[in-house]
Structures are given as C-alpha cells and as structure tokens.
Amino acid sequence: MDYVFKVVVIGDSAVGKSQLLNRFSKNEFSDDCRATVGVEFQTKTLLIQKKLVKAQIWDTAGQERYKAITSAYYRGALGALIVYDIANRRSFDNVQRWLEELRATADRNLVIMLAGNKSDLENLRAVPTESGREFAEREGLFFLETSALDATNVESAFLTVLEQIYMNVTHRTITADDDPPVVVKPTLQLKGTRLDLPQGGRREACCSNRS
Ligand code: GDP
C-alpha cells in the first residue's frame, strides 16, 4: 500500500452521512439501517496516478447528536466532507459551525468538500444550489450536490477530495527539503491509525442484528 488517507464525514444528524459512505465504499443504499453508536470507518482501495491509495473514511455514527465528536475523530484526517441536506435549511445553516470545529481541530491543510446531499429531493429543496456554491467559494471549499439514493456525484465527491490530498501530499514530499516543519509523510504520520475494526462493531452487524 502506497498511501493511507483518512477522511472524516461530518454534518448534522440525518443528512445522509452514513448512506454516502455506504454508497461510496460498497455501492449500497439501505433504508433501514440505524446508526451504530461509536465511531467507525470503512475503507476503499483505489488507484490514483498509478499509486495504491487506501481511503479510510470515518463516520460519526450518530455522535453528532450528542455534540460529542471527540478530537480523536479528527486526528490524522487529511480530508473532510461536510454534508448538509438540500431539503433541510437548518442543516445548511449549521455548516458554518461544522467548518469552525473542523478548522479548530484538524490539520490546517485539510481538503474539504461541502456536499449538499439528497439532490434527488428536488421538489423539497430548501437550499438553492447557488447558496451552497457561494458558501464554498467564500470559504475555499470544493462543492457538489450529491445523492446517496441515486448515486449522483458520490464517487466524484470522495474522489475529488482524495485526489487533492494526493496532490498535496506528493507536492509536499517533493518540497520536503526546503522547510522541514511542513513535511508530511502520510504513511509515517498515520502509522498509529490501525486498520482493524474499532470497538462496538460494524454497521453490518447492526443491520443484521435488527429484527
Ligand atoms: P446520517 O445521520 O447523517 O448518517 O444520515 P443517514 O445516512 O442515516 O440518513 C438519514 C436518512 O436520510 C435515512 O432515512 C436515509 O435513508 C435518508 N437519506 C440518506 N441519503 C439520502 C439521499 O441522498 N436521498 C434521500 N432521498 N434520502 C437519503
């Protein structure tokens, strides 16, 4: 494995974070799967410019409901998706707060994608596309509207983040000699991020245990 990139997914409860993750990592959408308590992640291995990249994508698994996202969740993250629901104005209003938390806690070179999810709910839209785009431009974020349900832009949203991380990392590695404090060696830096399952079990277990 050439690289492991940690990406966190944040945003209000019920905006579709878990479903975006399922769609990207397993190409699934399941309507009846409740959030597991505790942090979890899924991985997907892909090729970026002929290098094997393992994307390790973390899901809050409901922690945000208790306003208790720990700094450990953000630690080592090189990218983030901030998700809101285009049919839920409040979830968009809260994006600012998520961004502040992210910037206060995570790496300053973090690659951030703002994702307006549930784009399939056009008839219930409460947030104009333009509002999302303007916010993203003002804050220097990537922006896409996605649908975990019909798969629109889900792959693009994650891939854009991963490719940009790759560019940052390879660029910084090349220029490493000039300025040691900004050197990022991703495989070394993420050495402590184990790839085995966190305690509490995975979402599949949650689903299959449901009656
Ligand atoms: P989370 O709390 O942010 O992880 O949200 P979930 O992934 O659990 O999704 C919350 C609810 O929104 C569930 O009922 C999903 O089926 C639904 N949902 C998620 N993504 C989409 C989407 O793209 N379109 C529609 N219409 N519903 C979605």
Coordinates of N, CA, C and O and ligand atoms in Angstrom, one line a residue, residues 12-19 29-31 59 64 117-118 120-121 146-149, ligand 1:
D12 N -24.9 17.6 10.3 CA -26.0 17.3 11.2 C -26.4 15.9 11.1 O -26.2 15.2 10.0
S13 N -27.1 15.5 12.1 CA -27.7 14.1 12.1 C -28.8 14.0 10.9 O -29.4 15.0 10.6
A14 N -28.8 12.9 10.3 CA -29.8 12.5 9.3 C -29.7 13.2 7.9 O -30.6 13.2 7.1
V15 N -28.5 13.8 7.7 CA -28.3 14.5 6.4 C -27.9 13.4 5.3 O -27.9 13.7 4.1
G16 N -27.5 12.2 5.8 CA -27.1 11.1 4.9 C -25.7 10.7 4.9 O -25.2 10.1 3.9
K17 N -25.0 11.1 6.0 CA -23.5 10.8 6.0 C -23.2 9.3 5.9 O -22.4 8.9 5.1
S18 N -24.0 8.5 6.6 CA -23.7 7.0 6.6 C -24.1 6.5 5.2 O -23.4 5.6 4.7
Q19 N -25.1 7.0 4.6 CA -25.5 6.4 3.3 C -24.5 6.9 2.2 O -24.3 6.1 1.3
F29 N -27.2 1.4 -0.8 CA -28.1 2.3 -0.1 C -29.1 1.5 0.7 O -29.8 0.7 0.1
S30 N -29.1 1.5 2.0 CA -30.1 0.7 2.7 C -30.9 1.6 3.6 O -30.4 2.4 4.3
D31 N -32.2 1.4 3.5 CA -33.1 2.4 4.1 C -33.4 2.1 5.5 O -33.9 3.0 6.2
D59 N -17.0 7.6 9.8 CA -18.4 8.1 10.0 C -18.7 8.3 11.5 O -18.3 7.5 12.3
E64 N -22.7 13.0 16.6 CA -23.1 14.4 16.5 C -24.4 14.8 17.2 O -24.6 15.9 17.6
N117 N -26.4 17.0 0.1 CA -26.9 15.7 -0.2 C -28.4 15.7 -0.4 O -29.1 16.7 0.0
K118 N -28.9 14.6 -0.9 CA -30.3 14.4 -1.2 C -30.8 15.2 -2.4 O -31.9 15.8 -2.4
D120 N -31.8 14.3 -5.0 CA -32.9 13.7 -5.6 C -34.3 14.3 -5.1 O -35.3 14.2 -5.7
L121 N -34.2 15.0 -3.9 CA -35.4 15.6 -3.4 C -35.6 17.0 -3.9 O -35.9 17.9 -3.1
T146 N -25.0 16.0 -4.0 CA -24.9 14.6 -4.2 C -26.2 13.9 -3.8 O -27.1 14.5 -3.2
S147 N -26.4 12.7 -4.2 CA -27.5 11.9 -3.8 C -27.0 10.5 -3.5 O -26.5 9.8 -4.4
A148 N -27.0 10.1 -2.2 CA -26.6 8.8 -1.9 C -27.7 7.8 -2.4 O -27.4 6.6 -2.7
L149 N -28.9 8.3 -2.5 CA -30.0 7.4 -3.0 C -29.8 7.0 -4.5 O -29.8 5.8 -4.8
Ligands
GDP1 P1 -26.7 10.4 9.0 O1 -27.3 10.5 10.3 O2 -26.2 11.7 8.5 O3 -25.6 9.3 8.9 O4 -27.8 10.0 8.0 P2 -28.2 8.6 7.3 O5 -27.2 8.2 6.3 O6 -28.5 7.7 8.4 O7 -29.6 9.0 6.5 C1 -30.6 9.6 7.2 C2 -31.9 9.4 6.4 O8 -31.9 10.1 5.1 C3 -32.2 7.9 6.1 O9 -33.6 7.7 6.2 C4 -31.7 7.8 4.7 O10 -32.4 6.7 4.0 C5 -32.0 9.2 4.1 N1 -31.1 9.5 3.0 C6 -29.7 9.5 3.0 N2 -29.2 9.9 1.9 C7 -30.3 10.2 1.1 C8 -30.4 10.8 -0.3 O11 -29.4 11.0 -1.0 N3 -31.6 11.0 -0.7 C9 -32.7 10.7 0.0 N4 -33.9 11.0 -0.5 N5 -32.7 10.2 1.3 C10 -31.4 10.0 1.8

